[in-house]
Short mmCIF file of C-alpha atoms and ligand atoms in Angstrom, two decimals:
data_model
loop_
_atom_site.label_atom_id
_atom_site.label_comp_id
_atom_site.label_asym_id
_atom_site.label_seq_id
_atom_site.Cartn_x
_atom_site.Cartn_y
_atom_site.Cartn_z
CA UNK A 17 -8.92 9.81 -23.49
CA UNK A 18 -5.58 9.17 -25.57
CA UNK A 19 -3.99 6.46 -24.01
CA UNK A 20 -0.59 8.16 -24.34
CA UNK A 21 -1.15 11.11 -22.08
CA UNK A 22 1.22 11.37 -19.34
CA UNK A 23 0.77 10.52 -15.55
CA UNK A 24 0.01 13.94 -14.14
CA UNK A 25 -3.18 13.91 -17.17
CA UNK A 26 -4.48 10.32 -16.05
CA UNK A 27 -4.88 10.96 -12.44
CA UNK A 28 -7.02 13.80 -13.32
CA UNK A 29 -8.96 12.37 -16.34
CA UNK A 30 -8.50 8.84 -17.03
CA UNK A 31 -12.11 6.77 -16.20
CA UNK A 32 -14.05 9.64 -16.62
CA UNK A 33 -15.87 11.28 -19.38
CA UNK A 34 -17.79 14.91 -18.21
CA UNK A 35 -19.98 14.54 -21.63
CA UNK A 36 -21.12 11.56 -20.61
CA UNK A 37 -22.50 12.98 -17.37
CA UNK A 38 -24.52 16.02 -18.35
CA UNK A 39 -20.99 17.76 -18.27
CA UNK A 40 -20.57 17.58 -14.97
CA UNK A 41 -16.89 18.47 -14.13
CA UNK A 42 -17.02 16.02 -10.85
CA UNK A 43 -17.98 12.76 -11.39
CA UNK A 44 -21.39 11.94 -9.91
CA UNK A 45 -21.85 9.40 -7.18
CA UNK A 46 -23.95 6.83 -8.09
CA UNK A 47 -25.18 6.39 -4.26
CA UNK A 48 -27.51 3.46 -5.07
CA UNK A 49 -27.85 -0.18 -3.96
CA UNK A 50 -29.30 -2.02 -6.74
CA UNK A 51 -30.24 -1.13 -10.53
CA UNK A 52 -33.28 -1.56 -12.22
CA UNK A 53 -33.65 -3.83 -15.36
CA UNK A 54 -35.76 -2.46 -17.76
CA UNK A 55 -37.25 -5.79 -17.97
CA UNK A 56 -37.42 -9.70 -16.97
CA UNK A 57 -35.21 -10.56 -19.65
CA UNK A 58 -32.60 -8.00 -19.30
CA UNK A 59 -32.05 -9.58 -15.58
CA UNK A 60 -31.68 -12.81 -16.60
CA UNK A 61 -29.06 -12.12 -19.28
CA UNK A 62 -27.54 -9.94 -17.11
CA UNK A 63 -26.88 -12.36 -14.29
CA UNK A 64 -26.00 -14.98 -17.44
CA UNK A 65 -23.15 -12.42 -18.23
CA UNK A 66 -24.45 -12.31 -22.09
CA UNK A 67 -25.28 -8.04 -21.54
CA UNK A 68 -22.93 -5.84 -20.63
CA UNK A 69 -24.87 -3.33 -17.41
CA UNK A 70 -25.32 -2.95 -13.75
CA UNK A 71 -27.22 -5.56 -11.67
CA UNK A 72 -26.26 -4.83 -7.43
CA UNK A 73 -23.99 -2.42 -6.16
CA UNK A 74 -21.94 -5.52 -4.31
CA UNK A 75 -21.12 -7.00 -8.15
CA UNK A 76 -20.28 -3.33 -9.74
CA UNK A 77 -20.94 0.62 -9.46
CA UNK A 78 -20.73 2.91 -12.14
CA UNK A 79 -18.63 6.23 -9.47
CA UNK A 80 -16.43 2.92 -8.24
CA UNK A 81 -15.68 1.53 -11.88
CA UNK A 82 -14.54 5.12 -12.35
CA UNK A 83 -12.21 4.75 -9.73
CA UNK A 84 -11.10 0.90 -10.66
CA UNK A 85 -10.28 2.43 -14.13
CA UNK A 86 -8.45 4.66 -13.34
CA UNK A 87 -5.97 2.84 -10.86
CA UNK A 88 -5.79 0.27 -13.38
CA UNK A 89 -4.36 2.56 -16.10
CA UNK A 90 -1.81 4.21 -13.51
CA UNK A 91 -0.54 0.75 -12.59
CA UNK A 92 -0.05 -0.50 -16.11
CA UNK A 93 -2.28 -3.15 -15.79
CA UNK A 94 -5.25 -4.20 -17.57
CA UNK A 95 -7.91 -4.18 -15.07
CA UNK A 96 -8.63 -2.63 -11.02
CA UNK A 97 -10.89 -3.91 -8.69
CA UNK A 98 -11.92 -1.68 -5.00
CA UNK A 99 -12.31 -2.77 -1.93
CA UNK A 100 -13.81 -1.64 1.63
CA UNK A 101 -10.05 -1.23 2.85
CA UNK A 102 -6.28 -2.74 2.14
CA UNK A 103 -6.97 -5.67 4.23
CA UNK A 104 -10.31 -6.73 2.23
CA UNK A 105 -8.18 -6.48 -0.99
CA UNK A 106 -5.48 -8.02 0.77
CA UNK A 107 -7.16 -10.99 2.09
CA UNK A 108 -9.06 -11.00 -1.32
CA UNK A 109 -6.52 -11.47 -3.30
CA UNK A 110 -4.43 -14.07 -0.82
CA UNK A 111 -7.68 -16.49 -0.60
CA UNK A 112 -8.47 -15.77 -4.08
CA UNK A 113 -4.62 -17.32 -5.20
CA UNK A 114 -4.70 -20.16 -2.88
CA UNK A 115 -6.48 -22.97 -1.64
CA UNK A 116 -5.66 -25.75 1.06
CA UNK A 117 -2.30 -27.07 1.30
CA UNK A 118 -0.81 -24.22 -0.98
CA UNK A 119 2.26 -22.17 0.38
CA UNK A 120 2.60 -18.43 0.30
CA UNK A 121 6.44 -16.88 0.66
CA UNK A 122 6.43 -13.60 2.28
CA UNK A 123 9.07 -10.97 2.41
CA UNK A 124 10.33 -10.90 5.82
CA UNK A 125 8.58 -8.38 7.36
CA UNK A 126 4.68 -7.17 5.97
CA UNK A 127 2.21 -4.80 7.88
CA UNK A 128 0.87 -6.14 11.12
CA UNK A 129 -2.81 -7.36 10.38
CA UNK A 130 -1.05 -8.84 6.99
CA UNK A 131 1.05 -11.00 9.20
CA UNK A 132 -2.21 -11.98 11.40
CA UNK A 133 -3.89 -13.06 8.48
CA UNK A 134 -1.20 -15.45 7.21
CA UNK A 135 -1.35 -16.85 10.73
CA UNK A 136 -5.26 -17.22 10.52
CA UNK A 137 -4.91 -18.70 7.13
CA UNK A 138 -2.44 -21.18 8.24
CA UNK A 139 -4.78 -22.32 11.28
CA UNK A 140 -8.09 -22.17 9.55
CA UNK A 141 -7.59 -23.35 6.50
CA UNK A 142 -3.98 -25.03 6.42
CA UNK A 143 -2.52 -22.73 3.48
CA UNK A 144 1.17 -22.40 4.89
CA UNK A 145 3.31 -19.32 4.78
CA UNK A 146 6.91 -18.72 5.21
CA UNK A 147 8.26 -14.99 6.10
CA UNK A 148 12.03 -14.58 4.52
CA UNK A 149 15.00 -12.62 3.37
CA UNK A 150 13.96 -11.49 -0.04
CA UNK A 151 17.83 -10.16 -0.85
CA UNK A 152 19.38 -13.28 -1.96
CA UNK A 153 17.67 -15.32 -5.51
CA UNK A 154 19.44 -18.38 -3.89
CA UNK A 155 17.54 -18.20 -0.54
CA UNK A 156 14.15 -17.64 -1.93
CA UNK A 157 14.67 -20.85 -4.70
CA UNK A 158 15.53 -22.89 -1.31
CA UNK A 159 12.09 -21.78 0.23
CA UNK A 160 10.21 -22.42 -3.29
CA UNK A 161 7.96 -25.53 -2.40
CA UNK A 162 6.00 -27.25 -5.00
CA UNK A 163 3.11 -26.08 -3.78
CA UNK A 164 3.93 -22.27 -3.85
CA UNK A 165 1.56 -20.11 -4.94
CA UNK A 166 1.86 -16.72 -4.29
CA UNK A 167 5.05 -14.46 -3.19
CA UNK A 168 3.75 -11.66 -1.44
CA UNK A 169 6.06 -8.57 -1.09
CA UNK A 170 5.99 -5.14 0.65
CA UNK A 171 8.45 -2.40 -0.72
CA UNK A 172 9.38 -0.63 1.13
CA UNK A 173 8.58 -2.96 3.83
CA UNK A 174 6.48 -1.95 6.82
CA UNK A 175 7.71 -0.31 9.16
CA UNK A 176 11.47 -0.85 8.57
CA UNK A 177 11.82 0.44 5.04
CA UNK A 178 13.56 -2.70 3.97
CA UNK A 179 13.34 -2.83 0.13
CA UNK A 180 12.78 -5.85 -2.01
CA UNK A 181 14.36 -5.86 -5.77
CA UNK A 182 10.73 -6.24 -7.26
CA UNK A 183 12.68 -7.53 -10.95
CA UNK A 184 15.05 -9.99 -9.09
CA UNK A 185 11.56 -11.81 -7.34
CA UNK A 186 9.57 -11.99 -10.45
CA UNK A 187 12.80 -14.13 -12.72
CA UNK A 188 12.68 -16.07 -9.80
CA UNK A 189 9.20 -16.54 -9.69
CA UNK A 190 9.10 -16.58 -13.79
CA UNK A 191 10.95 -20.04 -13.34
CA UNK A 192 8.71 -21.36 -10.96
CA UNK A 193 5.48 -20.32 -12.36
CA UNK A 194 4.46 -18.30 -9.43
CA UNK A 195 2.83 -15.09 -9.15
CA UNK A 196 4.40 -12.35 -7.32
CA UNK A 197 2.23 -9.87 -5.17
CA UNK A 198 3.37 -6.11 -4.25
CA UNK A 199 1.87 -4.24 -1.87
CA UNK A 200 2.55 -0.73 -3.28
CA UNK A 201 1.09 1.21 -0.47
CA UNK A 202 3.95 2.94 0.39
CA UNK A 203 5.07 4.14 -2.92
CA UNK A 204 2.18 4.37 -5.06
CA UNK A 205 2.41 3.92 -8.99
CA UNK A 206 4.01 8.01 -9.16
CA UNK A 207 7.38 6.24 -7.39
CA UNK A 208 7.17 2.40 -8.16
CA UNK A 209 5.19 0.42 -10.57
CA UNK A 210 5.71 -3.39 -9.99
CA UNK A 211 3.65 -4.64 -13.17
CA UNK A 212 6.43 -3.20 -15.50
CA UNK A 213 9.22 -4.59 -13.52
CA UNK A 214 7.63 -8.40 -14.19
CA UNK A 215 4.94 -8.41 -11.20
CA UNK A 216 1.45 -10.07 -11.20
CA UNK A 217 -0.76 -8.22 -8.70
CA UNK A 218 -0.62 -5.09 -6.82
CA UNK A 219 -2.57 -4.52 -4.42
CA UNK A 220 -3.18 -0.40 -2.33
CA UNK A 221 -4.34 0.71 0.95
CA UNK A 222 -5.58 3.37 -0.33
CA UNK A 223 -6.29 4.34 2.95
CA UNK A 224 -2.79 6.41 2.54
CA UNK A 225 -1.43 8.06 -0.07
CA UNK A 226 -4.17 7.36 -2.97
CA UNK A 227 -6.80 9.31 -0.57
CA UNK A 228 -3.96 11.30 0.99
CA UNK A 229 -6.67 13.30 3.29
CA UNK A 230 -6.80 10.46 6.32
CA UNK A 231 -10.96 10.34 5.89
CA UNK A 232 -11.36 7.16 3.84
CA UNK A 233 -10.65 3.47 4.42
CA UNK A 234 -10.32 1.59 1.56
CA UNK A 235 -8.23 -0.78 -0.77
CA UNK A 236 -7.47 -1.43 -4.86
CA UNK A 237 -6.18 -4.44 -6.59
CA UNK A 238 -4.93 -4.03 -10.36
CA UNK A 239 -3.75 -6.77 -12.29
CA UNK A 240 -4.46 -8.58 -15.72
CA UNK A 241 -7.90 -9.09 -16.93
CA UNK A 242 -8.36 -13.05 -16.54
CA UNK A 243 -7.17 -12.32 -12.35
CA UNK A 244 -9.18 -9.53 -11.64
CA UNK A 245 -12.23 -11.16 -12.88
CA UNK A 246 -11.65 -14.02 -11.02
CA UNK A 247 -11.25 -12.03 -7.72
CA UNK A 248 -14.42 -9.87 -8.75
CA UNK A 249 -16.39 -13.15 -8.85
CA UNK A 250 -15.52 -15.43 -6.37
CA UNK A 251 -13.53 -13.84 -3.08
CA UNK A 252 -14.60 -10.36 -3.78
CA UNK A 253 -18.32 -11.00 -4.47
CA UNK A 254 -19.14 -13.71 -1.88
CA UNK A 255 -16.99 -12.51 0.88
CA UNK A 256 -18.64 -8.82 -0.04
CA UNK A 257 -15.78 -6.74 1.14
CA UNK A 258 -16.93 -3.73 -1.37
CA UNK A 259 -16.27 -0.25 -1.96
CA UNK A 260 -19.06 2.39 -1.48
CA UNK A 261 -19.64 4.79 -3.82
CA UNK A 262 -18.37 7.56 -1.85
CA UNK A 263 -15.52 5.90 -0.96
CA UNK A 264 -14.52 6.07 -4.81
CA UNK A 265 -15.13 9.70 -5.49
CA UNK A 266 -13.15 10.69 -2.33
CA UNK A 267 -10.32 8.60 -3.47
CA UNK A 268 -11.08 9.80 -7.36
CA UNK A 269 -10.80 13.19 -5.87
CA UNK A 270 -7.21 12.53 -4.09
CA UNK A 271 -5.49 10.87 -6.77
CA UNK A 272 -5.99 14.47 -9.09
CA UNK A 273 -2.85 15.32 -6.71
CA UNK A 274 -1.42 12.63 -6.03
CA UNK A 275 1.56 13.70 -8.14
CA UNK A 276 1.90 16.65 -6.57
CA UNK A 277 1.51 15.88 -3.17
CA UNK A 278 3.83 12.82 -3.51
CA UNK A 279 6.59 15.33 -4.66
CA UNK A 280 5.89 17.66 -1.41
CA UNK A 281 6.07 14.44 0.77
CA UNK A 282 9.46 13.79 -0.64
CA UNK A 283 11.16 17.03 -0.52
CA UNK A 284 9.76 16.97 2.96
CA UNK A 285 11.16 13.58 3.76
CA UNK A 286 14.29 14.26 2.64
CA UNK A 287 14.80 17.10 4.77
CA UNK A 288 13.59 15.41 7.54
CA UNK A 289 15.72 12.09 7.37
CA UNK A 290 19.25 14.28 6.76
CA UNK A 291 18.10 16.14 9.77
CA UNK A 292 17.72 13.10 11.75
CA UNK A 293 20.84 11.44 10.81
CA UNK A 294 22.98 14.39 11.94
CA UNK A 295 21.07 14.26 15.72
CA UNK A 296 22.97 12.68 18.52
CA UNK A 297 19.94 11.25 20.18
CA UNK A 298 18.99 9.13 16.80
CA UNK A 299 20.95 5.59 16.02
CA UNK A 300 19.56 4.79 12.70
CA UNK A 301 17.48 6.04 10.00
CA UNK A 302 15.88 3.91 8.00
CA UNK A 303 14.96 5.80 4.91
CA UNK A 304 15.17 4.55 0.86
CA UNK A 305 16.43 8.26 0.70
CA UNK A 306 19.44 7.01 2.36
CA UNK A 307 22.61 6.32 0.09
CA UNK A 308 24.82 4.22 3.17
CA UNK A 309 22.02 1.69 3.03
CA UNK A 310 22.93 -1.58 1.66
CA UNK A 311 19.32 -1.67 -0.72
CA UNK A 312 20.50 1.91 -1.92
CA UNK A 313 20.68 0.46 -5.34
CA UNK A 314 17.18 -0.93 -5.25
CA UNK A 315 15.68 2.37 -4.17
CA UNK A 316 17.78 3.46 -7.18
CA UNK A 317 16.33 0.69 -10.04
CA UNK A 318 12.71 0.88 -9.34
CA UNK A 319 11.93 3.88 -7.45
CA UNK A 320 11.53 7.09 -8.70
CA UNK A 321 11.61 9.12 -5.34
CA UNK A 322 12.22 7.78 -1.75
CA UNK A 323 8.45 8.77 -0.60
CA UNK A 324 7.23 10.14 2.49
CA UNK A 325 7.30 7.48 5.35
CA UNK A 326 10.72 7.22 7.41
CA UNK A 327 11.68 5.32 10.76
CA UNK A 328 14.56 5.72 12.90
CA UNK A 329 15.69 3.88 16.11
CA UNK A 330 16.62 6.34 18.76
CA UNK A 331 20.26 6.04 21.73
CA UNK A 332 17.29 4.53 24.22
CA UNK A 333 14.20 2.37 25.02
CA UNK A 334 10.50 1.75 24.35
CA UNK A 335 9.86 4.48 27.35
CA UNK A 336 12.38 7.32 26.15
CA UNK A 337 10.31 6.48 22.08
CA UNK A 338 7.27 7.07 24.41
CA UNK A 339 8.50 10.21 26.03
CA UNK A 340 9.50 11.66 22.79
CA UNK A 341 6.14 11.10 21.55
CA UNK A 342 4.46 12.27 23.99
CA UNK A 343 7.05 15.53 24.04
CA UNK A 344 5.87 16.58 20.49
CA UNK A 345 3.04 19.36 19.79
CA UNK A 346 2.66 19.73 15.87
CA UNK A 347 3.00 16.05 15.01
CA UNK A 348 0.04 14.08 15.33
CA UNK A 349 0.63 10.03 17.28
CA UNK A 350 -1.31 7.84 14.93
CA UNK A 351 -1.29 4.63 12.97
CA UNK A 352 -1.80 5.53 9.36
CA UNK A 353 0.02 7.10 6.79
CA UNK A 354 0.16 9.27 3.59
CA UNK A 355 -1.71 12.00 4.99
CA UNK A 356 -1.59 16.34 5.53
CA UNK A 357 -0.69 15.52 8.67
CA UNK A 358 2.64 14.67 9.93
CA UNK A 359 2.03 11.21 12.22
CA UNK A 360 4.04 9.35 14.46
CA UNK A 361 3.39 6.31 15.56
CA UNK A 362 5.26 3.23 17.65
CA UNK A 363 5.56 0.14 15.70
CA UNK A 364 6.17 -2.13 18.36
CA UNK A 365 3.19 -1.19 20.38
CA UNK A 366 1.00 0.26 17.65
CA UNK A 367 0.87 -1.31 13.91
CA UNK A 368 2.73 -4.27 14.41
CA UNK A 369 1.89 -5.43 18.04
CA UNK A 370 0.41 -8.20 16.81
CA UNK A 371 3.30 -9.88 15.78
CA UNK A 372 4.52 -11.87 18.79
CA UNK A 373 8.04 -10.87 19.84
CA UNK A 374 9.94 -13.42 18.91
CA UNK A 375 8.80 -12.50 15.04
CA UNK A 376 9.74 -8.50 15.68
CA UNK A 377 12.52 -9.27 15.91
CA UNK A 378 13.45 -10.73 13.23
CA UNK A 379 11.54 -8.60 11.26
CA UNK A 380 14.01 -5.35 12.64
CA UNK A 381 10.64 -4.01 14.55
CA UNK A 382 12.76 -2.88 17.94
CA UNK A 383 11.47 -1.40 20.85
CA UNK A 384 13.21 2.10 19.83
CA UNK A 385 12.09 2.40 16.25
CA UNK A 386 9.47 5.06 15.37
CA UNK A 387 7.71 5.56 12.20
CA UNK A 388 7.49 9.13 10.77
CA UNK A 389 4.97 9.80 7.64
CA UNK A 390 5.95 13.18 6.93
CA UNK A 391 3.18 15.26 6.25
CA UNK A 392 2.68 18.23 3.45
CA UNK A 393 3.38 20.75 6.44
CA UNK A 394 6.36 23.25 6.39
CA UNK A 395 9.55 21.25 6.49
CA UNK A 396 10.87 23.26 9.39
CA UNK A 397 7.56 23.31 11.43
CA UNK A 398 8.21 19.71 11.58
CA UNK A 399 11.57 19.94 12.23
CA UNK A 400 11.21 21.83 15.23
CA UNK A 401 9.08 19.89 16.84
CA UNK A 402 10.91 16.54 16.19
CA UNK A 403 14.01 18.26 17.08
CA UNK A 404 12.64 19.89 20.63
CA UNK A 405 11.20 16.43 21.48
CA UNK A 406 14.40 14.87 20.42
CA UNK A 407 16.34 17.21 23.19
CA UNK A 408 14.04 16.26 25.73
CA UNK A 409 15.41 12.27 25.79
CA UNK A 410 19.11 13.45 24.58
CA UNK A 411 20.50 12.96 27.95
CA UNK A 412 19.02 9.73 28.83
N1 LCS B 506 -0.82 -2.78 3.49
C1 LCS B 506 0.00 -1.90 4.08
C2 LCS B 506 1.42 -1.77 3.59
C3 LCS B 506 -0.45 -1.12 5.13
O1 LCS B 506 0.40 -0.24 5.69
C4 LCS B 506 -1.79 -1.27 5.57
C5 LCS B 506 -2.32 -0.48 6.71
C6 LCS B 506 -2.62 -2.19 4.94
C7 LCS B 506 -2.10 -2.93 3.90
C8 LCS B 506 -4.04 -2.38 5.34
O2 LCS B 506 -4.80 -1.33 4.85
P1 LCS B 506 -6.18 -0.82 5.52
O3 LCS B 506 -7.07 -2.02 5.64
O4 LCS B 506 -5.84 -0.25 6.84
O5 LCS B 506 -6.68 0.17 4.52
N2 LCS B 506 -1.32 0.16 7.44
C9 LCS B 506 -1.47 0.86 8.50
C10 LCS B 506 -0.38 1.45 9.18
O6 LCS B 506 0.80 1.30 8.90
N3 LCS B 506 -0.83 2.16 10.17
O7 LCS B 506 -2.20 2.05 10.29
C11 LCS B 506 -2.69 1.23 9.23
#
C-alpha cells in the first residue's frame, strides 16, 4: 500500500495484502506451531538468519507479523513486535533495556502490576528504579544517575490522568543519552504518538482500546528496527511471552475502527466529565478534557482528543465509592478499559492495590477516586445511571 495514505486507510489495510491470500478479504490465521523447511539446508540457514522465512511460531507468525506491521506503521516507527499481554511487552522491553545495577526513572505514578515489577526487578536482580514528578526538566536532571537507562512514562497516567509533556522528557533524555519509554495505552496512536514527539519505545496493552471488544489479552511494542530486533531475540524469544495467532486477527480486526470508536469514546467522555463536574456529590474530575487543570496545555500539544477513561474523587470515603458502585445497573465494575462497555472500577482496591499505601498516596490514588472508561453506549444511558447512583451517597 502507498505509504502516504491517511490513518483511517492504514488501520484497515496496512500489513495486509488480499492478493496475496487467495483474495481473501480477512486475513487468514495462520493457527500453526511450527513450519516446515522444505529441506535440511533451508533450516540451517534459516536458524543462521542468511534466508528470510518462518521457522517456530514462538520466533515469528505470518497472521501476527500482520498485526506487528501494522501497529508499527500507525506509531511511526520502523518496526512492532506482539506480545501475550501489556505486561509481557512491558517487562520485555524493561529487562530487554537494562541489566544489573542500571536505574530506570519512572513517572510518578504507572499501572499497578507495572509498579510490582519495578519492585521485583529491584529485589531480584538489583536494577533500581525511582518513581517522580515528571513536570519539572530540573527535577528529572537531579534524578538522572549515570547509570540511567530507561525513563518509563504513562500519559495519561494510570489511574489519575496526570499527563507527562512527552517532548519536554525526550530533550532531557536527548542530553543524557537515555531512551524514553511511553506507555500509550490510554491514548492510542489516533490521539498521541510519542515517536514523533522525540520518544524511543512505545509500548500497548492492547488489551484496551487496540482490541476495544474486552475478549483479548495482549500487548505491542513499536520502535526502531535495531531495538525491536533486539527484544525479538533475546527477552521476547527466551522468556516466550508470545502472541497467538488469534490473538492478532482479533486485534487486526479491532483496530479497522479504532478511529471511529476512539471518536465515540470521546464525545462520550466529554459529556460525561462536564456532567460530573457540575454534581454536588463529586470533588474532582480528573479528565485531560478538563481546561482548569494545570497539564491543560499538555493535553493541548500532544493530544489530539482527551480519550475515553476519566476518574473523579467523590464528597466521601472508600465505603460511600463502594456504595455508589454497587448502586449502578448499566455500568459494568471491572478492571480493564477501552471497551463497549462502560466499566467502573476502584483504584485503590482494584488496579492499583498493589501499591502499598504509603506509595498511593503519593501517586494521587485516594480512597475516593473511581475510574470511569466510558463505553460506546448512549451518552445519557450512562448518565443516568452514574447520576442515580451518585444521588444515592449525596447526603452522606
Ligand atoms: N499498561 C497500562 C497503562 C495498563 O493500564 C495495563 C493494564 C497494562 C499496561 C498491562 O496490560 P495487560 O497485561 O493487562 O494487557 N491495565 C489494567 C487496568 O487498568 N485495569 O485492568 C488492567
Amino acid at each position: 500500500m502507498k505509504k502516504d495514505r491517511r490513518f483511517e486507510t492504514q488501520v484497515i489495510h496496512t500489513g495486509y495484502s488480499s492478493e496475496q491470500h487467495h483474495g481473501s478479504l480477512a486475513p487468514p490465521i495462520y493457527s500453526t506451531s511450527t513450519f516446515v523447511f522444505p529441506d535440511a539446508e533451508t533450516g540451517e540457514q534459516r536458524f543462521a538468519g542468511d534466508q528470510d522465512g518462518y521457522i517456530y511460531s514462538r520466533l515469528g507468525n505470518p497472521t501476527v507479523k500482520m498485526l506487528e506491521e501494522r501497529i508499527a506503521v500507525l506509531e511511526g516507527g520502523e518496526k512492532g513486535l506482539a506480545f501475550g499481554s501489556g505486561m509481557a511487552a512491558v517487562s520485555a522491553v524493561l529487562l530487554g533495556l537494562t541489566r544489573s545495577q542500571d536505574h530506570i526513572l519512572c513517572s510518578q505514578g504507572v499501572y499497578g502490576c507495572t509498579f510490582g515489577l519495578l519492585r521485583m526487578m529491584k529485589d531480584k536482580f538489583d536494577i533500581d528504579h525511582d518513581l517522580i514528578d515528571m513536570s519539572d526538566p530540573e527535577v528529572i536532571e537531579t534524578h538522572i544517575r549515570p547509570n540511567t537507562q530507561v525513563i518509563f512514562i504513562e500519559t495519561p497516567i494510570n489511574p489519575t490522568m496526570t499527563l507527562v509533556d512527552l517532548e519536554m522528557v525526550s530533550q532531557v533524555a536527548a542530553r543524557h543519552n537515555i531512551m524514553v519509554v511511553v506507555d500509550n495505552t490510554f491514548c492510542t496512536p489516533y490521539i498521541q504518538r510519542p515517536l514523533s514527539l522525540g520518544c524511543h519505545i512505545v509500548i500497548h496493552s492492547a488489551t484496551k482500546y487496540i482490541g476495544g471488544h474486552g475478549d483479548v489479552v495482549a500487548g505491542l511494542v513499536v520502535s526502531d528496527s535495531d531495538t525491536i530486533d533486539m527484544l525479538a531475540s533475546t527477552t521476547q524469544k527466551d522468556i516466550g511471552g508470545v502472541m497467538s495467532p488469534f490473538d492478532a486477527w482479533l486485534l487486526l480486526r479491532g483496530l479497522k475502527t479504532l478511529p471511529v470508536r476512539m471518536d465515540r469514546h470521546c464525545d462520550n467522555a466529554i459529556y460525561i466529565a462536564n456532567a460530573l463536574k457540575a454534581h454536588p456529590s463529586v470533588e474532582h474530575v480528573f479528565y485531560p478534557g478538563n481546561d482548569e487543570s494545570s497539564d491543560y496545555y499538555i493535553a493541548q500539544k500532544q493530544m489530539t482528543r482527551p480519550g475515553g477513561v476519566i476518574s473523579f474523587t467523590i464528597n466521601g470515603g472508600k465505603e460511600d465509592a463502594q456504595k455508589l458502585i454497587n448502586t449502578l445497573q448499566l455500568l459494568k465494575i471491572a478492571v480493564s478499559l477501552g471497551d463497549a462497555e462502560t466499566l467502573i472500577q476502584h483504584p485503590a482496591t482494584m488496579t492499583h492495590a498493589v501499591v502499598p499505601e504509603e506509595s498511593r498516596t503519593k501517586m494521587g490514588i485516594t480512597d475516593n477516586l473511581i475510574r470511569i472508561s466510558v463505553g460506546l453506549e448512549s451518552k445519557e444511558d450512562i448518565w443516568e445511571d452514574l447520576e442515580q447512583a451518585l444521588e444515592v451517597i449525596k447526603y452522606v
